[in-house]
């Protein structure tokens, strides 16, 4: 069998939200690369998929630094991309896992830039965190002619302000560490009563706040916190 690389979205957290296709592929891998949040640390993505792995699968955890040093980050991306290519060249079935969907705000995209579009690559989509939040909160992402914007809270404030004005439904990702400022922008835009926030969706520590105006600016938030806004949806 010739070598192949699979980039696999693991979904938002619950292990049973893995797609059937991803679960089947995970059971056939020779090698699995799993991103870790810190050196020597475990990987949340790995904990999600561990039950699907075959006994033959070798697991390699790789740390992707969350630093402002672009040279440091690029060196790691180069190293991992080279390692993945070498594994495939050796005829192995290789997987790389990432939380949510591989093509949305994912480290995987930086590896894809380096790999290009080889015939031996397949990307398997995963359930996004905001799809899980919408389902858990019983709040539609968009209906009829509504536009949906997916916005990173690391964007400049003016861009976030414009998105809040232009779109009827929004997903604000990467809220962690920025909640007070985002809350002020929601209040300024007059949409705070249409917003809810969920952290660690589908995981045991899941939390949901439906009245953001009552949430303290200093409320401690988990890293995986996301705000969902639908201006037209009346919540019960």
N, CA and C of each residue as an Amber inpcrd file, in Angstrom:
protein
   708
   0.8470000  -1.1970000   0.0000000   0.0000000   0.0000000   0.0000000
   0.8830000   1.2480000   0.0000000   0.5880000   2.1900000  -0.8570000
   1.3690000   3.4150000  -0.9150000   1.0110000   4.3230000   0.2530000
   1.9510000   5.2130000   0.5830000   1.7470000   6.0800000   1.7260000
   0.6750000   7.1230000   1.4790000   0.0580000   7.5590000   2.5860000
  -0.9870000   8.5740000   2.4900000  -1.0380000   9.3630000   3.7920000
  -1.3910000  10.6360000   3.6740000  -1.5470000  11.5100000   4.8390000
  -2.9920000  11.9600000   4.9330000  -3.5390000  11.8380000   6.1430000
  -4.9030000  12.2830000   6.4130000  -4.8520000  13.3940000   7.4590000
  -5.4290000  14.5480000   7.1410000  -5.6380000  15.6080000   8.1220000
  -7.0610000  15.4580000   8.6340000  -7.1970000  15.2090000   9.9210000
  -8.4830000  14.7980000  10.4840000  -8.9850000  15.8050000  11.5190000
 -10.1490000  16.3820000  11.2830000 -10.7920000  17.2060000  12.2970000
 -11.4140000  16.3110000  13.3560000 -11.1210000  16.5890000  14.6330000
 -11.6110000  15.7310000  15.7110000 -12.9570000  16.1770000  16.2680000
 -13.4890000  17.3160000  15.7760000 -14.7150000  17.8440000  16.3530000
 -14.4170000  18.6900000  17.5780000 -15.4580000  19.1540000  18.2630000
 -15.2860000  20.1400000  19.3390000 -14.7930000  19.5840000  20.6620000
 -14.9280000  18.2800000  20.8780000 -14.4750000  17.7610000  22.1690000
 -15.0140000  16.3940000  22.5200000 -16.3100000  16.1780000  22.3840000
 -16.8980000  14.8730000  22.7020000 -16.4100000  13.8400000  21.6930000
 -15.9460000  12.7020000  22.1810000 -15.3450000  11.7090000  21.2880000
 -16.3550000  11.1060000  20.3220000 -17.6410000  11.1360000  20.6620000
 -18.6350000  10.5440000  19.7530000 -19.1180000  11.5400000  18.6970000
 -18.4810000  12.7230000  18.6250000 -18.7610000  13.6440000  17.5310000
 -17.7190000  13.5450000  16.4180000 -16.8370000  12.5690000  16.5170000
 -15.9430000  12.2260000  15.3990000 -16.8020000  11.6780000  14.2630000
 -16.4500000  12.0040000  13.0290000 -17.2080000  11.4480000  11.9100000
 -16.8920000   9.9640000  11.7530000 -17.8030000   9.2410000  11.1440000
 -17.6050000   7.8150000  10.8860000 -16.3630000   7.6150000  10.0240000
 -16.1830000   8.4740000   9.0460000 -15.0160000   8.3640000   8.1550000
 -13.7150000   8.5370000   8.9300000 -13.6720000   9.5630000   9.7990000
 -12.4630000   9.7940000  10.5840000 -12.1700000   8.6170000  11.5060000
 -13.2030000   8.0680000  12.1430000 -13.0180000   6.9370000  13.0490000
 -12.4440000   5.7320000  12.2950000 -12.9370000   5.4840000  11.0990000
 -12.4430000   4.3500000  10.3010000 -10.9830000   4.5410000   9.9400000
 -10.6250000   5.7450000   9.5180000  -9.2460000   6.0220000   9.1270000
  -8.3130000   5.9240000  10.3310000  -8.7340000   6.4700000  11.4690000
  -7.9000000   6.4420000  12.6790000  -7.5120000   5.0040000  13.0560000
  -8.4180000   4.0760000  12.8400000  -8.1460000   2.6810000  13.1950000
  -7.1580000   1.9960000  12.2760000  -6.8280000   2.6210000  11.1380000
  -5.9430000   2.0070000  10.1510000  -4.5720000   2.6680000  10.0720000
  -4.3180000   3.6760000  10.8780000  -3.0850000   4.4560000  10.7550000
  -1.8660000   3.7070000  11.2910000  -0.7230000   3.9550000  10.6300000
   0.5580000   3.4950000  11.1540000   1.1260000   4.5030000  12.1410000
   0.9430000   5.7910000  11.8210000   1.4990000   6.8660000  12.6400000
   0.4580000   7.9640000  12.7820000   0.3520000   8.5230000  13.9970000
  -0.5430000   9.6550000  14.2300000   0.2420000  10.7950000  14.8580000
   0.1750000  11.9640000  14.2240000   0.7610000  13.1820000  14.7810000
  -0.3390000  13.9660000  15.4910000  -0.0630000  14.3390000  16.7510000
  -1.0560000  15.0400000  17.5620000  -0.4390000  16.3100000  18.1270000
  -1.0570000  17.4580000  17.9160000  -0.5250000  18.7050000  18.4840000
  -0.7420000  18.7450000  19.9900000   0.2600000  19.2450000  20.7030000
   0.1750000  19.3890000  22.1570000   0.2840000  20.8580000  22.5250000
  -0.4630000  21.2660000  23.5400000  -0.4830000  22.6670000  23.9430000
   0.8130000  23.1400000  24.5570000   1.5710000  22.2290000  25.1390000
   2.8580000  22.6000000  25.7250000   3.8150000  21.4290000  25.5940000
   5.0990000  21.7220000  25.6830000   6.1090000  20.6780000  25.5300000
   5.9340000  19.6190000  26.6060000   5.8990000  18.3630000  26.1880000
   5.7480000  17.2730000  27.1380000   4.3380000  17.0970000  27.6430000
   3.4150000  17.9700000  27.2220000   2.0380000  17.8930000  27.6790000
   1.2110000  16.9550000  26.8240000   0.0320000  16.6210000  27.3340000
  -0.8720000  15.7660000  26.5680000  -1.6140000  16.6310000  25.5530000
  -2.3110000  15.9830000  24.6830000  -3.0300000  16.6560000  23.6020000
  -4.5190000  16.4160000  23.7700000  -5.3070000  17.5040000  23.7970000
  -6.7560000  17.3570000  23.8790000  -7.2770000  16.6020000  22.6670000
  -6.7610000  16.9460000  21.4850000  -7.1930000  16.2450000  20.2750000
  -6.9040000  14.7590000  20.3830000  -5.7550000  14.4010000  20.9580000
  -5.4030000  12.9830000  21.1150000  -6.3560000  12.2890000  22.0810000
  -6.7220000  12.9670000  23.1700000  -7.6390000  12.3550000  24.1360000
  -9.0000000  12.0680000  23.5090000  -9.3930000  12.8850000  22.5290000
 -10.6750000  12.6920000  21.8490000 -10.6630000  11.4420000  20.9840000
  -9.5480000  11.1880000  20.3120000  -9.5130000  10.1010000  19.3170000
  -8.8910000   8.8180000  19.8290000  -8.3510000   8.8300000  21.0330000
  -7.5610000   7.6870000  21.4910000  -8.3150000   6.3610000  21.3760000
  -9.6070000   6.3690000  21.6700000 -10.3650000   5.1050000  21.6470000
 -10.5130000   4.5190000  20.2530000 -10.2490000   5.3250000  19.2290000
 -10.4110000   4.8520000  17.8510000  -9.1100000   4.3180000  17.2530000
  -7.9930000   4.4860000  17.9470000  -6.7060000   4.1030000  17.3960000
  -6.5050000   2.5910000  17.4620000  -5.8270000   2.0490000  16.4380000
  -5.4700000   0.6380000  16.4400000  -4.2240000   0.4060000  17.2770000
  -4.0070000  -0.8500000  17.6710000  -2.8490000  -1.1890000  18.5050000
  -1.5340000  -0.9170000  17.7830000  -1.5730000  -0.9000000  16.4510000
  -0.3490000  -0.7230000  15.6650000   0.0720000   0.7420000  15.5120000
  -0.7800000   1.6690000  15.9070000  -0.5200000   3.0850000  15.6370000
   0.5240000   3.6720000  16.5840000   1.5640000   4.2680000  16.0080000
   2.5490000   5.0170000  16.7860000   2.0730000   6.4580000  16.9000000
   2.1060000   6.9950000  18.1100000   1.6500000   8.3620000  18.3450000
   2.8520000   9.2670000  18.5580000   2.8530000  10.3770000  17.8310000
   3.9120000  11.3590000  17.9880000   3.2740000  12.7100000  18.3460000
   3.4980000  13.1700000  19.5680000   2.9810000  14.4790000  19.9830000
   3.9770000  15.5570000  19.5780000   3.4810000  16.6330000  19.0080000
   4.3530000  17.7270000  18.5920000   3.8170000  19.0320000  19.1580000
   4.7270000  19.8140000  19.7060000   4.3560000  21.0840000  20.3400000
   4.4800000  22.2160000  19.3340000   3.3930000  22.9650000  19.1660000
   3.4120000  24.1450000  18.3050000   3.3920000  25.3750000  19.2060000
   4.4830000  26.1330000  19.2590000   4.5740000  27.2630000  20.1990000
   3.5510000  28.3500000  19.9010000   2.9530000  28.8870000  20.9630000
   1.9930000  29.9870000  20.8460000   2.7240000  31.2850000  21.1940000
   3.7120000  31.6230000  20.4000000   4.5320000  32.7890000  20.7050000
   4.4380000  33.8100000  19.5810000   4.9580000  34.9930000  19.8500000
   4.9860000  36.0440000  18.8370000   6.2140000  35.9230000  17.9400000
   7.0520000  34.9400000  18.2250000   8.2770000  34.7290000  17.4480000
   7.9460000  33.9210000  16.1970000   7.7570000  34.6150000  15.0860000
   7.3730000  33.9380000  13.8470000   8.4290000  32.9560000  13.3760000
   9.6960000  33.2850000  13.5850000  10.7690000  32.3880000  13.1550000
  10.6970000  31.0540000  13.9070000  10.3960000  31.1320000  15.1980000
  10.2720000  29.9130000  16.0050000   9.1080000  29.0600000  15.5220000
   7.9750000  29.6990000  15.2600000   6.7980000  28.9560000  14.7940000
   7.0410000  28.3410000  13.4200000   7.6420000  29.1200000  12.5280000
   7.8720000  28.6230000  11.1780000   8.8520000  27.4520000  11.1640000
   9.8230000  27.4700000  12.0650000  10.7750000  26.3640000  12.1580000
  10.0670000  25.0720000  12.5370000   9.0990000  25.1690000  13.4530000
   8.3410000  23.9770000  13.8640000   7.4470000  23.5010000  12.7260000
   6.7730000  24.4330000  12.0510000   5.9140000  24.0410000  10.9230000
   6.7390000  23.3510000   9.8350000   7.9150000  23.9020000   9.5500000
   8.7930000  23.2920000   8.5480000   9.2040000  21.8810000   8.9670000
   9.5630000  21.7480000  10.2300000  10.0270000  20.4590000  10.7460000
   8.9270000  19.4010000  10.6670000   7.7190000  19.7680000  11.0940000
   6.6250000  18.7930000  11.0920000   6.2080000  18.4480000   9.6670000
   6.1520000  19.4460000   8.7910000   5.7960000  19.1780000   7.3940000
   6.8000000  18.2360000   6.7500000   8.0740000  18.4290000   7.0400000
   9.1190000  17.5420000   6.5100000   8.9590000  16.1340000   7.0500000
   8.6460000  16.0240000   8.3500000   8.4670000  14.7070000   8.9580000
   7.2640000  13.9780000   8.3630000   6.1630000  14.6830000   8.1580000
   4.9730000  14.0700000   7.5620000   5.2690000  13.5580000   6.1590000
   5.9810000  14.3700000   5.3810000   6.3240000  13.9740000   4.0150000
   7.2010000  12.7330000   4.0100000   8.1520000  12.6680000   4.9380000
   9.0490000  11.5140000   5.0180000   8.2930000  10.2430000   5.4000000
   7.3320000  10.3670000   6.3040000   6.5410000   9.1930000   6.7100000
   5.7510000   8.6500000   5.5190000   5.1480000   9.5440000   4.7450000
   4.3830000   9.1150000   3.5700000   5.3060000   8.4770000   2.5390000
   6.4900000   9.0720000   2.3350000   7.4540000   8.5250000   1.3760000
   7.9030000   7.1230000   1.7650000   7.8480000   6.8280000   3.0680000
   8.2150000   5.4970000   3.5540000   7.0650000   4.5040000   3.4140000
   5.9540000   4.9540000   2.8170000   4.8350000   4.0590000   2.5640000
   3.8520000   3.9160000   3.7040000   3.9040000   4.8300000   4.6720000
   3.0470000   4.7080000   5.8520000   1.7210000   5.4380000   5.6790000
   0.7320000   4.9560000   6.4350000  -0.5580000   5.6290000   6.5540000
  -0.4550000   6.5680000   7.7550000  -0.5180000   7.8640000   7.4860000
  -0.1800000   8.8740000   8.4890000  -1.3840000   9.7650000   8.7570000
  -1.5910000  10.1080000  10.0060000  -2.6660000  11.0260000  10.3640000
  -2.1350000  12.2370000  11.1020000  -2.8010000  13.3640000  10.9080000
  -2.5450000  14.5730000  11.6990000  -3.8990000  15.0500000  12.1920000
  -4.0640000  15.1650000  13.5030000  -5.3640000  15.5360000  14.0550000
  -5.3630000  16.9730000  14.5400000  -6.5490000  17.5670000  14.4840000
  -6.7090000  18.9420000  14.9500000  -8.1280000  19.1320000  15.4590000
  -8.2890000  19.9500000  16.4820000  -9.6100000  20.1930000  17.0570000
 -10.5490000  20.8360000  16.0370000 -11.8280000  20.5550000  16.1830000
 -12.8250000  21.1510000  15.3000000 -12.6560000  20.6610000  13.8850000
 -12.5350000  21.6110000  12.9590000 -12.3290000  21.2990000  11.5500000
 -10.9290000  21.7460000  11.1420000 -10.2660000  20.9330000  10.3380000
  -8.8690000  21.1920000   9.9900000  -8.6710000  22.4720000   9.1880000
  -9.7060000  22.9470000   8.5350000  -9.5560000  24.0930000   7.6370000
 -10.0510000  25.4080000   8.2400000 -10.2940000  25.4210000   9.5460000
 -10.7990000  26.6340000  10.2020000  -9.9320000  26.9860000  11.4030000
  -9.2180000  28.1160000  11.3340000  -8.3800000  28.5860000  12.4370000
  -7.5210000  27.4660000  13.0110000  -6.8770000  26.7340000  12.1450000
  -6.1650000  25.5330000  12.5700000  -4.6870000  25.6090000  12.2280000
  -3.8600000  25.0350000  13.1030000  -2.4290000  24.9080000  12.8210000
  -2.1930000  24.1190000  11.5440000  -3.0980000  23.2010000  11.2590000
  -2.9430000  22.3800000  10.0730000  -2.7620000  23.2170000   8.8050000
  -3.4210000  24.3540000   8.7130000  -3.3700000  25.1680000   7.5000000
  -1.9360000  25.6040000   7.1920000  -1.1350000  25.8650000   8.2350000
   0.2560000  26.2570000   8.0130000   1.0720000  25.0840000   7.4670000
   0.7080000  23.8790000   7.8560000   1.3570000  22.6950000   7.2900000
   0.9270000  22.5060000   5.8390000  -0.3490000  22.7370000   5.5650000
  -0.8680000  22.6110000   4.2050000  -0.1390000  23.5720000   3.2590000
   0.1620000  24.7770000   3.7250000   0.8990000  25.7330000   2.9060000
   2.2430000  25.1550000   2.4620000   2.8420000  24.3660000   3.3190000
   4.1430000  23.7900000   3.0170000   4.0410000  22.5080000   2.1870000
   2.9620000  21.7830000   2.3450000   2.8040000  20.5070000   1.6360000
   2.2710000  20.6840000   0.2230000   1.5080000  21.7500000   0.0040000
   0.8780000  21.9320000  -1.3020000  -0.3460000  21.0420000  -1.4550000
  -0.5540000  20.5350000  -2.6820000  -1.7250000  19.6940000  -2.9510000
  -1.2910000  18.3540000  -3.5500000  -0.5450000  17.5600000  -2.7920000
  -0.0870000  16.2770000  -3.3190000  -1.2320000  15.2710000  -3.4370000
  -1.0800000  14.3090000  -4.3160000  -2.1280000  13.3050000  -4.5230000
  -2.3070000  12.4090000  -3.3020000  -1.2830000  12.3610000  -2.4490000
  -1.3490000  11.4570000  -1.2910000  -1.9660000  12.1180000  -0.0470000
  -2.5610000  13.2770000  -0.2030000  -3.1640000  13.9820000   0.9320000
  -4.6860000  13.9560000   0.8560000  -5.3230000  13.6550000   1.9940000
  -6.7840000  13.7520000   2.1060000  -7.1290000  14.4950000   3.3920000
  -8.0320000  15.4550000   3.2980000  -8.4810000  16.2100000   4.4630000
  -9.8960000  15.7750000   4.8040000 -10.0930000  15.3600000   6.0480000
 -11.3980000  14.8720000   6.5030000 -12.0190000  15.9260000   7.4180000
 -13.1400000  16.5190000   7.0290000 -13.7250000  17.6000000   7.8240000
 -14.2360000  17.1190000   9.1790000 -14.3160000  18.0670000  10.1100000
 -14.8260000  17.7580000  11.4390000 -15.9080000  18.7400000  11.8480000
 -16.6580000  18.3970000  12.8820000 -17.6920000  19.2820000  13.4300000
 -17.0110000  20.4850000  14.0840000 -17.4230000  21.6860000  13.7180000
 -16.8210000  22.8860000  14.3050000 -17.3790000  23.1470000  15.7020000
 -16.6200000  23.9070000  16.4750000 -17.0760000  24.2480000  17.8240000
 -18.3700000  25.0350000  17.7750000 -18.4910000  25.9550000  16.8030000
 -19.7000000  26.7890000  16.7820000 -20.9200000  26.0170000  16.2930000
 -20.7290000  24.9830000  15.4760000 -21.8570000  24.1190000  15.1160000
 -22.3490000  23.3760000  16.3570000 -21.4020000  22.9230000  17.1790000
 -21.7830000  22.2430000  18.4270000 -22.4680000  23.2120000  19.3860000
 -21.9700000  24.4500000  19.4780000 -22.5780000  25.4370000  20.3670000
 -24.0000000  25.7440000  19.9290000 -24.2010000  25.9390000  18.6350000
 -25.5450000  26.2200000  18.1340000 -26.5060000  25.0930000  18.4880000
 -26.0470000  23.8660000  18.3380000 -26.8980000  22.7140000  18.6590000
 -27.1770000  22.6270000  20.1550000 -26.1380000  22.8220000  20.9730000
 -26.3040000  22.7170000  22.4270000 -27.1860000  23.8440000  22.9650000
 -27.0760000  25.0340000  22.3570000 -27.8140000  26.2010000  22.8400000
 -29.1710000  26.3660000  22.1580000 -29.5040000  25.4610000  21.2310000
 -30.7740000  25.5200000  20.4980000 -30.9440000  26.8690000  19.7910000
 -29.8470000  27.3470000  19.2140000 -29.8370000  28.6410000  18.5270000
 -29.2970000  28.4540000  17.1110000 -30.0980000  28.7390000  16.0860000
 -29.6200000  28.5420000  14.7110000 -28.4920000  29.4950000  14.3550000
 -27.5650000  29.0080000  13.5450000 -26.4720000  29.8620000  13.0840000
 -26.9630000  30.9100000  12.0950000 -27.8540000  30.5140000  11.1860000
 -28.4020000  31.4600000  10.2090000 -29.6640000  30.8510000   9.6030000
 -30.6110000  31.7050000   9.2520000 -31.8440000  31.2540000   8.6070000
 -32.1740000  32.1870000   7.4400000 -32.8680000  31.6180000   6.4580000
 -33.3380000  32.3710000   5.2920000 -32.2150000  33.2320000   4.6880000
 -32.4030000  34.5550000   4.6320000 -31.4140000  35.4130000   3.9770000
 -30.3450000  35.9680000   4.9300000 -30.2760000  35.4530000   6.1390000
 -29.2790000  35.9530000   7.0840000 -27.8600000  35.6740000   6.5780000
 -26.9840000  36.6270000   6.7880000 -25.5610000  36.4040000   6.5320000
 -24.8970000  35.9720000   7.8370000 -23.8900000  35.1290000   7.7130000
 -23.1700000  34.6110000   8.8720000 -21.7010000  34.9910000   8.7530000
 -21.1750000  35.6490000   9.7770000 -19.7610000  36.0240000   9.8050000
 -19.0590000  35.2500000  10.9090000 -17.8970000  34.7100000  10.5820000
 -17.0460000  34.0350000  11.5630000 -15.8450000  34.9430000  11.7840000
 -15.7180000  35.4680000  12.9980000 -14.7540000  36.5360000  13.2660000
 -13.8300000  36.1180000  14.4050000 -12.5510000  36.3350000  14.2240000
 -11.5980000  36.1270000  15.3040000 -11.5240000  37.3850000  16.1530000
 -11.5910000  37.2240000  17.4630000 -11.5230000  38.3870000  18.3500000
 -10.1170000  38.9630000  18.4430000  -9.1590000  38.3690000  17.7500000
  -7.8300000  38.9590000  17.6370000  -7.7770000  40.0070000  16.5220000
  -8.8540000  40.1260000  15.7460000  -8.9110000  41.1180000  14.6680000
  -8.9500000  42.5310000  15.2590000  -8.5780000  43.5390000  14.4670000
  -8.6830000  44.9280000  14.9500000 -10.1240000  45.2510000  15.3530000
 -10.2710000  46.0940000  16.3770000 -11.6020000  46.4060000  16.8980000
 -12.5250000  46.9670000  15.8230000 -11.9930000  47.7890000  14.9380000
 -12.8400000  48.3970000  13.9130000 -13.4130000  47.3310000  12.9790000
 -12.6530000  46.2870000  12.6910000 -13.1650000  45.1990000  11.8530000
 -14.2740000  44.4370000  12.5620000 -14.1010000  44.2120000  13.8620000
 -15.1500000  43.5390000  14.6350000 -16.3950000  44.4240000  14.6840000
 -16.1980000  45.7130000  14.8840000 -17.3210000  46.6610000  14.9280000
 -18.0960000  46.6450000  13.6040000 -17.3870000  46.6330000  12.4920000
 -18.0390000  46.5970000  11.1820000 -18.8010000  45.2940000  10.9710000
 -18.2240000  44.1810000  11.4090000 -18.8980000  42.8910000  11.2580000
 -20.1870000  42.8520000  12.0720000 -20.1530000  43.4070000  13.2750000
 -21.3480000  43.4440000  14.1180000 -22.4530000  44.2770000  13.4650000
 -22.0720000  45.3030000  12.7280000 -23.0590000  46.1600000  12.0780000
 -23.5990000  45.5440000  10.7920000 -22.7680000  44.7970000  10.0800000
 -23.1190000  44.3490000   8.7320000 -23.8320000  43.0080000   8.6760000
 -23.6450000  42.1750000   9.6840000 -24.1650000  40.7980000   9.6040000
 -25.2560000  40.5540000  10.6390000 -26.1770000  39.6780000  10.2690000
 -27.3020000  39.3480000  11.1590000 -26.9450000  38.2500000  12.1580000
 -25.9830000  37.4350000  11.7970000 -25.5770000  36.3310000  12.6530000
 -24.0560000  36.2670000  12.6560000 -23.4720000  36.0890000  13.8470000
 -22.0120000  36.0900000  13.9520000 -21.5230000  35.0420000  14.9350000
 -20.3400000  34.5340000  14.6460000 -19.5970000  33.6840000  15.5650000
 -18.3170000  34.4350000  15.9090000 -18.1030000  34.7090000  17.1820000
 -16.8910000  35.3860000  17.6330000 -16.0160000  34.3580000  18.3390000
 -14.9130000  34.0110000  17.6970000 -14.0060000  33.0040000  18.2310000
 -12.8010000  33.6750000  18.8810000 -12.0660000  32.9030000  19.6840000
 -10.8690000  33.3880000  20.3780000 -11.2190000  34.5360000  21.3220000
 -12.2560000  34.3110000  22.1160000 -12.7110000  35.3150000  23.0890000
 -11.7900000  35.3820000  24.2960000 -11.1220000  34.2820000  24.5960000
 -10.2920000  34.1740000  25.8050000  -9.3050000  35.3450000  25.9060000
  -9.3280000  36.0080000  27.0600000  -8.4210000  37.1260000  27.3080000
  -8.8960000  38.4470000  26.7300000 -10.0380000  38.4310000  26.0410000
 -10.5270000  39.6450000  25.3710000 -11.9900000  39.9190000  25.6940000
 -12.5560000  39.2120000  26.6630000 -13.9970000  39.2730000  26.8900000
 -14.4780000  40.6810000  27.2200000 -13.7840000  41.4010000  28.0970000
 -14.2500000  42.7290000  28.5260000 -14.3980000  43.6550000  27.3250000
 -13.4110000  43.6440000  26.4240000 -13.4790000  44.5350000  25.2590000
 -14.5660000  44.0950000  24.2900000 -14.7140000  42.7860000  24.0930000
 -15.7520000  42.2850000  23.1930000 -17.1370000  42.5920000  23.7570000
 -17.2970000  42.4390000  25.0520000 -18.5770000  42.7550000  25.6910000
 -18.9300000  44.2310000  25.4670000 -17.9390000  45.1160000  25.5780000
 -18.1750000  46.5480000  25.3460000 -18.5950000  46.8050000  23.8990000
 -17.9920000  46.0970000  22.9400000 -18.3560000  46.2600000  21.5360000
 -19.7710000  45.7470000  21.2700000 -20.1460000  44.6580000  21.9240000
 -21.5070000  44.1220000  21.7680000 -22.5330000  45.1100000  22.3290000
 -22.2050000  45.7200000  23.4520000 -23.0960000  46.7110000  24.0530000
 -23.2200000  47.9370000  23.1480000 -22.0970000  48.3740000  22.6460000
 -22.0740000  49.5430000  21.7470000 -22.9100000  49.2850000  20.4900000
 -22.8560000  48.0620000  19.9760000 -23.5860000  47.7150000  18.7510000
 -25.0540000  47.3990000  19.0180000 -25.4390000  47.3210000  20.2860000
 -26.8270000  47.0340000  20.6430000 -27.2420000  45.5930000  20.4030000
 -26.2790000  44.6650000  20.4420000 -26.6010000  43.2600000  20.1560000
 -26.3240000  42.3360000  21.3360000 -25.9750000  42.9020000  22.4860000
 -25.5740000  42.0460000  23.5950000 -26.7200000  41.1390000  24.0690000
 -27.9680000  41.6040000  23.9130000 -29.1020000  40.7790000  24.3360000
 -29.3840000  39.6400000  23.3550000 -28.7160000  39.6560000  22.1980000
 -28.8670000  38.5940000  21.2120000 -27.6770000  37.6260000  21.2340000
 -26.7910000  37.8000000  22.2170000 -25.5520000  37.0270000  22.2580000
 -25.5640000  36.0210000  23.4000000 -24.9030000  34.9020000  23.1560000
 -24.6400000  33.9330000  24.2170000 -23.1940000  33.4810000  24.0800000
 -22.6510000  33.0010000  25.1630000 -21.2600000  32.5240000  25.1500000
 -21.2130000  31.1230000  25.7360000 -20.4530000  30.2560000  25.0770000
 -20.2690000  28.9030000  25.5760000 -18.7860000  28.5860000  25.6040000
 -18.3750000  27.8920000  26.6530000 -16.9880000  27.4720000  26.7990000
 -16.9340000  25.9580000  26.8910000 -15.9180000  25.3720000  26.2620000
 -15.6760000  23.9310000  26.3070000 -16.9240000  23.1480000  25.9080000
 -17.5190000  23.5370000  24.8090000 -18.7430000  22.8750000  24.3340000
 -18.5210000  21.3820000  24.1440000 -19.4500000  20.5870000  24.6390000
 -19.5170000  19.1190000  24.5770000 -18.5260000  18.4250000  25.5060000
 -17.6740000  19.1910000  26.1920000 -16.7400000  18.6110000  27.1500000
 -17.3720000  18.6110000  28.5480000 -16.8140000  17.8400000  29.4880000
 -17.4060000  17.7900000  30.8410000 -17.4950000  19.1530000  31.5180000
 -16.5820000  20.0770000  31.2020000 -16.5970000  21.3900000  31.8380000
 -17.4000000  22.4310000  31.0950000 -18.2910000  22.0200000  30.2060000
 -19.0730000  22.9690000  29.4020000 -19.8160000  23.9770000  30.2820000
 -19.7390000  25.2660000  29.8710000 -20.4710000  26.3400000  30.5440000
 -21.1340000  27.2140000  29.4860000 -22.3110000  27.7480000  29.8220000
 -23.0290000  28.6030000  28.8910000 -23.5690000  29.8230000  29.6340000
 -23.3490000  30.9900000  29.0480000 -23.8560000  32.2520000  29.5950000
 -24.8050000  32.8570000  28.5670000 -26.0690000  33.0420000  28.9400000
 -27.0720000  33.5590000  28.0120000 -27.3940000  35.0310000  28.2150000
 -26.9510000  35.6120000  29.3080000 -27.1610000  37.0350000  29.5790000
 -25.7890000  37.6810000  29.7700000 -25.1530000  38.0400000  28.6710000
 -23.7740000  38.5190000  28.7570000 -23.6650000  39.8550000  29.4810000
 -24.7480000  40.6310000  29.4800000 -24.7030000  41.9120000  30.1920000
 -24.5340000  41.7080000  31.6960000 -24.8800000  40.5310000  32.1810000
 -24.7750000  40.2410000  33.6070000 -23.4780000  39.5270000  33.9690000
 -22.6620000  39.2080000  32.9690000 -21.3980000  38.5140000  33.2170000
 -20.3150000  39.5460000  33.5140000 -19.5830000  39.3520000  34.5980000
 -18.5360000  40.2890000  34.9900000 -17.4420000  40.3580000  33.9260000
 -16.8940000  41.5480000  33.7490000 -15.7810000  41.7260000  32.8070000
 -14.5790000  40.8760000  33.1980000 -14.4880000  40.5480000  34.4720000
 -13.3430000  39.7790000  34.9670000 -13.6660000  38.2980000  35.1310000
 -14.7870000  37.8520000  34.5720000 -15.1630000  36.4460000  34.6580000
 -14.0490000  35.5600000  34.0760000 -13.5090000  34.6380000  34.8800000
 -12.4950000  33.7300000  34.3310000 -13.1200000  32.8280000  33.2620000
 -12.4670000  32.7340000  32.1240000 -13.0000000  31.9410000  31.0270000
 -12.0030000  30.8670000  30.6130000 -12.4820000  29.6940000  30.2510000
 -11.6040000  28.6960000  29.6600000 -11.0810000  29.1810000  28.3080000
 -10.0060000  28.5740000  27.8470000  -9.4000000  28.9740000  26.5790000
 -10.3840000  28.8330000  25.4240000 -11.1580000  27.7420000  25.4280000
 -12.0910000  27.4980000  24.3290000 -13.4500000  28.1190000  24.6560000
 -13.5420000  29.4320000  24.4460000 -14.7770000  30.1850000  24.6890000
 -15.1740000  30.8990000  23.4100000 -16.4480000  30.8120000  23.0680000
 -16.9440000  31.3590000  21.8000000 -18.2860000  32.0500000  22.0380000
 -18.4980000  33.1710000  21.3420000 -19.7630000  33.9020000  21.4260000
 -20.5480000  33.7000000  20.1400000 -21.8370000  33.4300000  20.2880000
 -22.7460000  33.2440000  19.1480000 -23.8090000  34.3330000  19.2090000
 -24.0440000  34.9940000  18.0740000 -25.0310000  36.0710000  17.9880000
 -25.9680000  35.7890000  16.8250000 -27.2700000  35.8440000  17.0800000
 -28.2640000  35.8100000  16.0080000 -29.2820000  36.9040000  16.3280000
 -29.2420000  37.9770000  15.5620000 -30.0570000  39.1510000  15.8720000
 -31.5570000  38.9000000  15.6970000 -31.9200000  37.9190000  14.8730000
 -33.3380000  37.7030000  14.5540000 -33.9710000  36.5880000  15.3720000
 -33.1780000  35.8460000  16.1360000 -33.7100000  34.6890000  16.8270000
 -34.1610000  35.0640000  18.2250000 -35.4040000  34.7940000  18.5350000
 -35.9300000  35.0710000  19.8750000 -35.7070000  33.8430000  20.7570000
 -34.8760000  33.9980000  21.7510000 -34.5770000  32.8690000  22.6420000
 -35.6310000  32.8030000  23.7410000 -35.9960000  31.5730000  24.0610000
 -36.9620000  31.3830000  25.1250000 -36.3560000  31.4610000  26.4960000
